[in-house]
Coordinates of C-alpha atoms and ligand atoms in Angstrom, one line a residue:
X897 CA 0.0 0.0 0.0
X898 CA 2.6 2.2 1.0
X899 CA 4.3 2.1 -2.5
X900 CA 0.9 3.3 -4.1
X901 CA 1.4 6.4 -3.1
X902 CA 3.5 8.1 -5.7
X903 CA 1.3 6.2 -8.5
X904 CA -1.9 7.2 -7.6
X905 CA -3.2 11.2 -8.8
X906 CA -5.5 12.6 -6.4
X907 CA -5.4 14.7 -3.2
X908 CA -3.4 12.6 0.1
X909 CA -3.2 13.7 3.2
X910 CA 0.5 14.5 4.1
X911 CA 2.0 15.8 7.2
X912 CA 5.2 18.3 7.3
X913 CA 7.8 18.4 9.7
X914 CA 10.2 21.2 9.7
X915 CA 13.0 21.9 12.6
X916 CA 14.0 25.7 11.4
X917 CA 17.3 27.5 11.7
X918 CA 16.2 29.0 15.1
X919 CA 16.7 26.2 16.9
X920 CA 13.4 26.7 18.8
X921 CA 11.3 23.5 18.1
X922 CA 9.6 21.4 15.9
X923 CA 6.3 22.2 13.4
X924 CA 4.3 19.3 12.2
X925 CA 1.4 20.2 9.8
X926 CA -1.2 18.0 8.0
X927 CA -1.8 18.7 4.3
X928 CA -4.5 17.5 1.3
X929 CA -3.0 18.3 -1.8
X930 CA -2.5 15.8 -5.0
X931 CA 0.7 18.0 -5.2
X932 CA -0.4 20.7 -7.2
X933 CA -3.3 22.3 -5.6
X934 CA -3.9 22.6 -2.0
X935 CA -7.3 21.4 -0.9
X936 CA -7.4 21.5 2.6
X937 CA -4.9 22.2 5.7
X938 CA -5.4 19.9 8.8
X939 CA -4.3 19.9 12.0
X940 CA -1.3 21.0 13.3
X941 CA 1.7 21.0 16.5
X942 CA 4.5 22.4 17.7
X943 CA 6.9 21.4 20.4
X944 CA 10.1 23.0 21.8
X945 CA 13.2 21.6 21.6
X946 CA 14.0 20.9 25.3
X947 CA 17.4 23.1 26.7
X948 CA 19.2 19.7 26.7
X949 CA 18.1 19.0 22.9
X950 CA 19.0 22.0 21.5
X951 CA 22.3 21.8 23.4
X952 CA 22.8 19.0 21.1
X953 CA 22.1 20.2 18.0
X954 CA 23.5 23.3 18.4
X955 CA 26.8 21.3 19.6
X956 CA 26.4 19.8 15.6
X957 CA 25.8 22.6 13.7
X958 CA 28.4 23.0 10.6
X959 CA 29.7 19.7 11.2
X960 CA 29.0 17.3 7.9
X961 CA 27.3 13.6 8.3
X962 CA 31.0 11.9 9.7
X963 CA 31.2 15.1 12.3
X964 CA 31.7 13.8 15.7
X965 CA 28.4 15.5 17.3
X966 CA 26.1 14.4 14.6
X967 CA 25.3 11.0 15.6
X968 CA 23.8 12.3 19.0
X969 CA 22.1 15.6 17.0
X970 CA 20.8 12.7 14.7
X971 CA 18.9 10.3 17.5
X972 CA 17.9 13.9 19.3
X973 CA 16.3 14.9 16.6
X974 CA 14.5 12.0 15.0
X975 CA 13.0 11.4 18.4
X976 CA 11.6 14.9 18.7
X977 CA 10.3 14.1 15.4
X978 CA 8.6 10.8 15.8
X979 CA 7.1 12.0 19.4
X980 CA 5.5 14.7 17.6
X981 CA 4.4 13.5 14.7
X982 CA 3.3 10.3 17.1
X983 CA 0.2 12.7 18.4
X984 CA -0.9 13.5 14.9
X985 CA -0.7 10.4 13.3
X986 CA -2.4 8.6 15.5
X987 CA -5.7 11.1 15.1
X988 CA -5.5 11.7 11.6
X989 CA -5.1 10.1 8.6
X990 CA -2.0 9.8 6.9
X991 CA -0.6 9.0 3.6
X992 CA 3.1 10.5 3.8
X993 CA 5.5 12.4 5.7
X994 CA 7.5 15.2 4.4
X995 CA 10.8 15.1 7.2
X996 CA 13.1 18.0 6.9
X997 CA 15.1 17.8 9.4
X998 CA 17.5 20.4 11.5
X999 CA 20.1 21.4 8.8
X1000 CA 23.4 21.3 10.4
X1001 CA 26.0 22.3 7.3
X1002 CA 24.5 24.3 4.3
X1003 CA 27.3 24.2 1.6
X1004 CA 25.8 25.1 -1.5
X1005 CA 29.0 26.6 -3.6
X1006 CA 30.8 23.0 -2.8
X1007 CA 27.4 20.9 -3.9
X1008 CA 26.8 20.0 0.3
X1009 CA 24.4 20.2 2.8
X1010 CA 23.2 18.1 5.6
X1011 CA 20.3 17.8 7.5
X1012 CA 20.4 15.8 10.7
X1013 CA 18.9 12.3 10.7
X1014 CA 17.1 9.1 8.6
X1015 CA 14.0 9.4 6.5
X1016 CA 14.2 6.0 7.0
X1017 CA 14.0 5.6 11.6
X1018 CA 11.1 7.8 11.2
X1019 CA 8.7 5.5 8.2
X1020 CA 9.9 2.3 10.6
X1021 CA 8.4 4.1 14.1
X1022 CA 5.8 5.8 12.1
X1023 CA 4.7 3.5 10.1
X1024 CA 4.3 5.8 7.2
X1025 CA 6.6 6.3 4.0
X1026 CA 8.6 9.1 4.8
X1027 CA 10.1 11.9 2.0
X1028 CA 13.6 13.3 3.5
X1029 CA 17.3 14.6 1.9
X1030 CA 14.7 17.5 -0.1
X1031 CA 18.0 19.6 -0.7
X1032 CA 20.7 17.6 -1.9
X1033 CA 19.6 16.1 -5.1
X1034 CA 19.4 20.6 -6.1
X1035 CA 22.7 21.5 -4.8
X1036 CA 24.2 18.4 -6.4
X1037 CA 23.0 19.5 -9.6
X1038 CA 23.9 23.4 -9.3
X1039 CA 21.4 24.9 -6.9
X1040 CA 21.8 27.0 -4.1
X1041 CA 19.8 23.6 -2.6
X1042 CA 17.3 26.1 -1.0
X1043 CA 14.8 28.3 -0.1
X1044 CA 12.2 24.8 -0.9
X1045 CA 9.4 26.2 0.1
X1046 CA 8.5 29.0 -3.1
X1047 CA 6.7 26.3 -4.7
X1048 CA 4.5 26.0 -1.9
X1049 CA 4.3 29.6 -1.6
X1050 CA 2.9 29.4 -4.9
X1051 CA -0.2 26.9 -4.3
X1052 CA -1.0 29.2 -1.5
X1053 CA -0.7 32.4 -3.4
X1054 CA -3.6 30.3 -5.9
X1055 CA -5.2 28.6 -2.7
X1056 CA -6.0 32.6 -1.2
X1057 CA -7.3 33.3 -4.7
X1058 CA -4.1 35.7 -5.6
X1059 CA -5.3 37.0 -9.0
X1060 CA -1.8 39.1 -9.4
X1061 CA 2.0 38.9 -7.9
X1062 CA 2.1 39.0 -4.4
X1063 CA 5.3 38.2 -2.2
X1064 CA 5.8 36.1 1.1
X1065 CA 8.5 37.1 3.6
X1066 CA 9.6 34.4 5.9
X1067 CA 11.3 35.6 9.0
X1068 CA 13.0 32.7 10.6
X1069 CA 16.2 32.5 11.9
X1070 CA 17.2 33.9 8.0
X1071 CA 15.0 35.4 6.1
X1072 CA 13.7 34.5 2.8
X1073 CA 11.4 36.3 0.3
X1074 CA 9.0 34.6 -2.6
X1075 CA 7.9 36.4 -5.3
X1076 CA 5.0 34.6 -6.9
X1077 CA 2.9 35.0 -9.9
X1078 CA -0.4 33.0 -9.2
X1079 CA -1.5 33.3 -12.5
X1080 CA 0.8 31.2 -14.5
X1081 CA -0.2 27.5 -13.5
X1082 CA 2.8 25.4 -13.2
X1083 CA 5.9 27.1 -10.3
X1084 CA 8.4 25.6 -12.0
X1085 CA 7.8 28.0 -14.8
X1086 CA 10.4 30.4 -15.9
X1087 CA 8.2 33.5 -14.8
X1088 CA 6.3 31.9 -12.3
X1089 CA 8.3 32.6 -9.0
X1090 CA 11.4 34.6 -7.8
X1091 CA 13.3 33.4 -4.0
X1092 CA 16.1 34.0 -2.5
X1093 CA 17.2 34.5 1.4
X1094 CA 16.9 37.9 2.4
X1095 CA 19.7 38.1 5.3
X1096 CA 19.9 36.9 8.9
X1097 CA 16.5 37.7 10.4
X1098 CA 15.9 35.9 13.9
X1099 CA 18.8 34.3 14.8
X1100 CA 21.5 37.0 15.1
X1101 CA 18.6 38.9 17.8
X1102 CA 18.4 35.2 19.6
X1103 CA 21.6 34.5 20.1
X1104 CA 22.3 38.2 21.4
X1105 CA 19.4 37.9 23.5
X1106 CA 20.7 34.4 24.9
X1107 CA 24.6 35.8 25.5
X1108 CA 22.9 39.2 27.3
X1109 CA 19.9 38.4 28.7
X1110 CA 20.2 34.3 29.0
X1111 CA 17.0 34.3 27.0
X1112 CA 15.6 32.9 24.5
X1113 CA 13.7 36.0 22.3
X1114 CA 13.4 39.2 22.2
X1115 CA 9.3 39.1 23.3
X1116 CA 7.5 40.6 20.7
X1117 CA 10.3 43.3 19.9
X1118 CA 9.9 44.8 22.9
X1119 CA 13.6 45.7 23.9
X1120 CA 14.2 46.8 19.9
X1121 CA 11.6 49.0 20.2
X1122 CA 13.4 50.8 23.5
X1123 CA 16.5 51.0 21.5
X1124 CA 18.1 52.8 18.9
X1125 CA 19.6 51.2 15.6
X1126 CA 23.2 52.4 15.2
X1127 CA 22.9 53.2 11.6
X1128 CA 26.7 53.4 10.9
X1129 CA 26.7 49.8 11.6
X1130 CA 23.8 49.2 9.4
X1131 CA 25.6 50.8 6.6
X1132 CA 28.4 48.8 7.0
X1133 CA 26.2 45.2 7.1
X1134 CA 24.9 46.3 3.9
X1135 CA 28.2 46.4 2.5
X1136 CA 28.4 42.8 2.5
X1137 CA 28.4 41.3 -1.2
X1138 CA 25.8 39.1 -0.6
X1139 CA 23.5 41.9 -1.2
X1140 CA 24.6 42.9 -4.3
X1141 CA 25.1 38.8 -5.6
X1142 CA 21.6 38.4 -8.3
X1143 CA 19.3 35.3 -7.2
X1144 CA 18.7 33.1 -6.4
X1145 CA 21.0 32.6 -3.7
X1146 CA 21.4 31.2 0.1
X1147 CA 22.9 31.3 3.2
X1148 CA 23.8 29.3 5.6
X1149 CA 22.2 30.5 9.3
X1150 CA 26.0 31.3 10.8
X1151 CA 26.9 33.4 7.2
X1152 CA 27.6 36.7 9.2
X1153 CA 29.3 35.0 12.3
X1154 CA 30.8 38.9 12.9
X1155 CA 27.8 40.2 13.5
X1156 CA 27.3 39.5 17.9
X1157 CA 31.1 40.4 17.9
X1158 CA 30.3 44.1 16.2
X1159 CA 27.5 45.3 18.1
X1160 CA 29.4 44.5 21.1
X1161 CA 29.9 47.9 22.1
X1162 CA 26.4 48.7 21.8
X1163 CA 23.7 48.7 24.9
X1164 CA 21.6 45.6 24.8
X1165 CA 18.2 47.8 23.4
X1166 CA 20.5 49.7 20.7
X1167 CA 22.3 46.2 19.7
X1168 CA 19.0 43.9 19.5
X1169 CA 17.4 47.1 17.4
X1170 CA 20.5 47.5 15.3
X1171 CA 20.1 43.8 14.7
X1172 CA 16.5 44.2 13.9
X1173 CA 17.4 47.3 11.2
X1174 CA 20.0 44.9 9.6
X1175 CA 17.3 42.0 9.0
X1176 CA 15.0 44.5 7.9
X1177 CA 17.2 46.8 5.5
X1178 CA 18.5 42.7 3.9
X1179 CA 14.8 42.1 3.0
X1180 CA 14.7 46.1 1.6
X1181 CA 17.7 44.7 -0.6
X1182 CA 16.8 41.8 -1.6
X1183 CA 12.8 43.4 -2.5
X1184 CA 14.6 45.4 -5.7
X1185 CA 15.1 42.2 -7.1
X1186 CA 11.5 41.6 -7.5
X1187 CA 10.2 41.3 -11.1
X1188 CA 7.5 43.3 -10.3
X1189 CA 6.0 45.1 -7.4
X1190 CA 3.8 43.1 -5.5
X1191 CA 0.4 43.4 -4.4
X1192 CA 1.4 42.3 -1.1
X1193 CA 4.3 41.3 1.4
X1194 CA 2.9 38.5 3.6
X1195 CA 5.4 38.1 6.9
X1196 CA 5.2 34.6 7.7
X1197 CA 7.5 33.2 10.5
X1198 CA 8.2 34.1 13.8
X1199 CA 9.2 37.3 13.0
X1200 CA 6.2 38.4 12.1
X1201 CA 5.7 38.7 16.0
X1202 CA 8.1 40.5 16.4
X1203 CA 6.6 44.5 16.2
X1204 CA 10.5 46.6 16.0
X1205 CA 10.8 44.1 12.7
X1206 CA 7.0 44.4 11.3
X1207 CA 6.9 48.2 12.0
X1208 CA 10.3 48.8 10.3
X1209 CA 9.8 47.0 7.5
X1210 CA 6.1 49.0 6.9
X1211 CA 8.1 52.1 7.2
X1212 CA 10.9 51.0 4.9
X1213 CA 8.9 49.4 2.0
X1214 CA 6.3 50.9 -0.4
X1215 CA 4.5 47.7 -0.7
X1216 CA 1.8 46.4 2.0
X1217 CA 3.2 44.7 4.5
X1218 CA 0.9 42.1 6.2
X1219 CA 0.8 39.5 8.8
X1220 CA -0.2 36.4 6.7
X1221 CA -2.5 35.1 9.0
X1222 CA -4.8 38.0 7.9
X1223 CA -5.1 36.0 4.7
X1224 CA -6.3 32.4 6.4
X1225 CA -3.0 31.0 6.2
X1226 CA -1.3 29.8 9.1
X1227 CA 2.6 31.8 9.6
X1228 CA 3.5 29.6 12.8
X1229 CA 3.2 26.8 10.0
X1230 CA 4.1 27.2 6.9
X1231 CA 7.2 25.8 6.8
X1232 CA 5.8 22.3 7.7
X1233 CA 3.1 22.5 5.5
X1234 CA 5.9 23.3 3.0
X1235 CA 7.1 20.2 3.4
X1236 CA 4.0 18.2 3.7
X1237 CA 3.2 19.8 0.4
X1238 CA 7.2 19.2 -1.3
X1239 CA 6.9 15.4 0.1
X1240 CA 3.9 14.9 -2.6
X1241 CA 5.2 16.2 -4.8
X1242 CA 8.5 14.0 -4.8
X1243 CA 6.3 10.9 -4.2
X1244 CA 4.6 11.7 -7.5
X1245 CA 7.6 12.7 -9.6
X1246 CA 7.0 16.7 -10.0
X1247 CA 10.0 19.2 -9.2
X1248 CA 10.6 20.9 -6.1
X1249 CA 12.7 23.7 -7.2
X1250 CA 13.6 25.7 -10.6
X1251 CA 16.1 27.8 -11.7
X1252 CA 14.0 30.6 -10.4
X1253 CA 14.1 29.4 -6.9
X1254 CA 17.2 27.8 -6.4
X1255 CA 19.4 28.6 -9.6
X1256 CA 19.5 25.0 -10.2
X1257 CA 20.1 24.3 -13.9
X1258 CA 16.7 22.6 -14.9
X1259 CA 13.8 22.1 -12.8
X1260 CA 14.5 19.2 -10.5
X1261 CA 12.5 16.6 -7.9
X1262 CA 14.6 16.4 -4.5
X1263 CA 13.8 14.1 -1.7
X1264 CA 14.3 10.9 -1.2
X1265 CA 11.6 8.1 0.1
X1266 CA 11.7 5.7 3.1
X1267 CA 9.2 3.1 3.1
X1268 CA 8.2 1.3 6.7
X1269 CA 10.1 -2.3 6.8
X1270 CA 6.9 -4.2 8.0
Ligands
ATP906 N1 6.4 36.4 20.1 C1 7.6 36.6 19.5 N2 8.2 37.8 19.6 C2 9.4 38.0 19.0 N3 10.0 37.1 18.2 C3 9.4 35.9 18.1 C4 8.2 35.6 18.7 N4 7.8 34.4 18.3 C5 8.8 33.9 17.5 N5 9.8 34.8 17.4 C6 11.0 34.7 16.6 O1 10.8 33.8 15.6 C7 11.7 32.7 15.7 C8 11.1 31.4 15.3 O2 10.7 31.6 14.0 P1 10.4 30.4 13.0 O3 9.9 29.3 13.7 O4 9.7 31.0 11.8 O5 11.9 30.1 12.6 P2 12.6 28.8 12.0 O6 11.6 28.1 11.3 O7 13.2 28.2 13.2 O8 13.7 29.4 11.1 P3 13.9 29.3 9.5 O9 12.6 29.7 8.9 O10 15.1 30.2 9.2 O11 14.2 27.8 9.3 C9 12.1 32.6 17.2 O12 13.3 32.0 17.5 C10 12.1 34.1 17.5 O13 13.3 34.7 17.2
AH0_907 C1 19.5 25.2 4.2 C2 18.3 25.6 5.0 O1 17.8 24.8 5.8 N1 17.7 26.7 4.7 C3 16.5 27.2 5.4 C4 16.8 28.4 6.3 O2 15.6 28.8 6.9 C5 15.1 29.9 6.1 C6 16.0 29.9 4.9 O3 17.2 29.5 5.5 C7 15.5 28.9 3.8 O4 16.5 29.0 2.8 C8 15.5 27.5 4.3 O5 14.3 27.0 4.8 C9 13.1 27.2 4.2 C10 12.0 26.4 4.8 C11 13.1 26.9 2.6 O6 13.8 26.0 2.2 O7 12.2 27.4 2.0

């Protein structure tokens, strides 16, 4: 039964699991799409990554699959995984799972990256065939090997009844913009979608707020917004040639490891808000790259909770920007549903990513598939 999946053509009920560059938790999401359309978006769950478990995938991050922390980031991970996806299984139905997996080492100019554990301990405990690996096969032939989720981005734009471009912003730990135009049918088409990530959004303002406050977030922006952004600084973060490199094009979550180091000087309110004008001024960057001015920026991610990083970027860009759960679609889970979506697709042979979105050379399926042993 489980084989039938990628042969047969109508909607299935898939579930997502994405671990983002954050490092906060896990997002599990339940999907019914035939891989094109969306039909219908189930439930969904979230847990966090206990201080222990992060510990140990942060202790992994940039190593590569023989790196000596990545076993232990591996089994840490799966089993956050399987737990979750445990209490939505076992409720809903279930045809596939789409696994993502914490990326640990995102190497796209040397055809690498590597995200943490097994499609394969996850269909076995599950008991469901499992899509996983969704970057490799894109950076291997030429592709940045990410952002993934544009193709999603595009069923949505369609699903919300788009009728012209529009754009989604997701502010994770980096930030990356989608343009999409929802009224060419197929995303893999040349005209059909522009991504690339923005910058560092989230994680540069967590990991200051960990070092300086031993916490987690910055609560809704609330010490930005008490602070002042040095704009020198700014300036000077701009002048990295990242922003000035065409799309697509990625990064890796530790791509500005100077950044803590330079705000050093700065008061904790003036450094998290500096941070915040940095992530904010990328995305301003990276929006001239558009083909087209959008109807709408849709902030998705958990920056869009963030009110120093939502007010800044209205006051910075001429286009709307909006909260994307104003449209019906869910921000704390897009990701997951991302993958729920991307895992059909690969079951059923259709790309996940295009020279548009990844600068791969042709229009390629990633993923690999996992069937349960019994
Ligand atoms: N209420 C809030 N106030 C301020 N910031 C928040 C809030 N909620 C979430 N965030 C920020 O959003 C982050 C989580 O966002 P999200 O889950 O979209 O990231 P991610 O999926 O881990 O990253 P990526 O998309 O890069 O893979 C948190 O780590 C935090 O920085
Ligand atoms: C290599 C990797 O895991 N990249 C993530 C990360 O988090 C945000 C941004 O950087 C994006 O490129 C990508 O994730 C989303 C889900 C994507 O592939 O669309």
């Amino acid at each position: 039964m489980a084989r039938a999946v990628g042969s047969e053509n109508g909607p299935i009920w898939a579930l997502g699991m994405m671990s983002g560059t954050s490092l906060d938790g896990v997002d599990a999401a339940l999907v019914q799409t035939d891989g094109t359309r969306v039909f219908a978006f189930g439930p969904s769950a979230y847990t966090d990554y206990t201080d222990a478990q992060r510990a140990e995938l942060r202790a992994a991050l940039g190593q590569w699959p023989d790196g000596s922390e990545v076993k232990n980031a591996a089994r840490v991970g799966e089993a956050a995984h399987i737990a979750l996806a445990q209490t939505l299984v076992a409720g809903n139905p279930t045809d596939l799972l789409g696994y993502h997996g914490q990326t640990l080492a995102h190497d796209p100019a040397n055809a690498r990256t590597h995200q943490a554990g097994d499609g394969q301990v996850l269909a076995d405990a599950l008991e469901v065939p499992v899509v996983w690996d969704f970057r490799s096969q894109d950076v291997a032939e030429g592709g940045e090997g990410a952002p993934l989720a544009p193709f999603f981005h595009h069923a949505c734009a369609r699903f919300i009844g788009a009728e012209a471009p529009i754009a989604f912003l997701n502010l994770g730990g980096v930030g990356n913009v989608t343009w999409v135009d929802p009224r060419i049918d197929a995303p893999e088409a040349p005209d059909a979608c522009l991504a690339f990530d923005t910058g560092p959004a989230n994680a540069p303002i967590n990991d200051l707020m960990q070092v300086r406050r031993g916490i987690a977030l910055d609560q809704g922006g609330a010490l930005a917004l008490s602070g002042t952004a040095n704009t020198e600084f700014v300036q000077s973060f701009l002048a990295h040639p990242y922003f000035t490199r065409q799309p697509p094009k990625s990064l890796d979550r530790d791509a500005f490891p100077d950044l803590l180091t330079s705000v050093a000087d700065l008061p904790d309110a003036d450094a998290v808000r500096t941070l915040a004008a940095c992530a904010v001024e990328a995305v301003a960057q990276g929006m001239r790259h558009c083909p087209s001015p959008p109807t709408a920026l849709l902030v998705t991610g958990g920056g869009r909770k963030n009110a120093a990083l939502m007010q800044e970027l209205s006051a910075r860009l001429s286009v709307p920007v909006q909260d994307i759960d104003d449209t019906g679609l869910d921000g704390d889970m897009l990701e997951a549903q991302a993958f729920a979506y991307l895992a059909v697709r690969v079951a059923r042979g259709l790309p996940t990513s295009a020279p548009s979105t990844t600068g791969v050379a042709v229009p390629v399926g990633g993923g690999r598939v996992s069937y349960p042993l019994s």
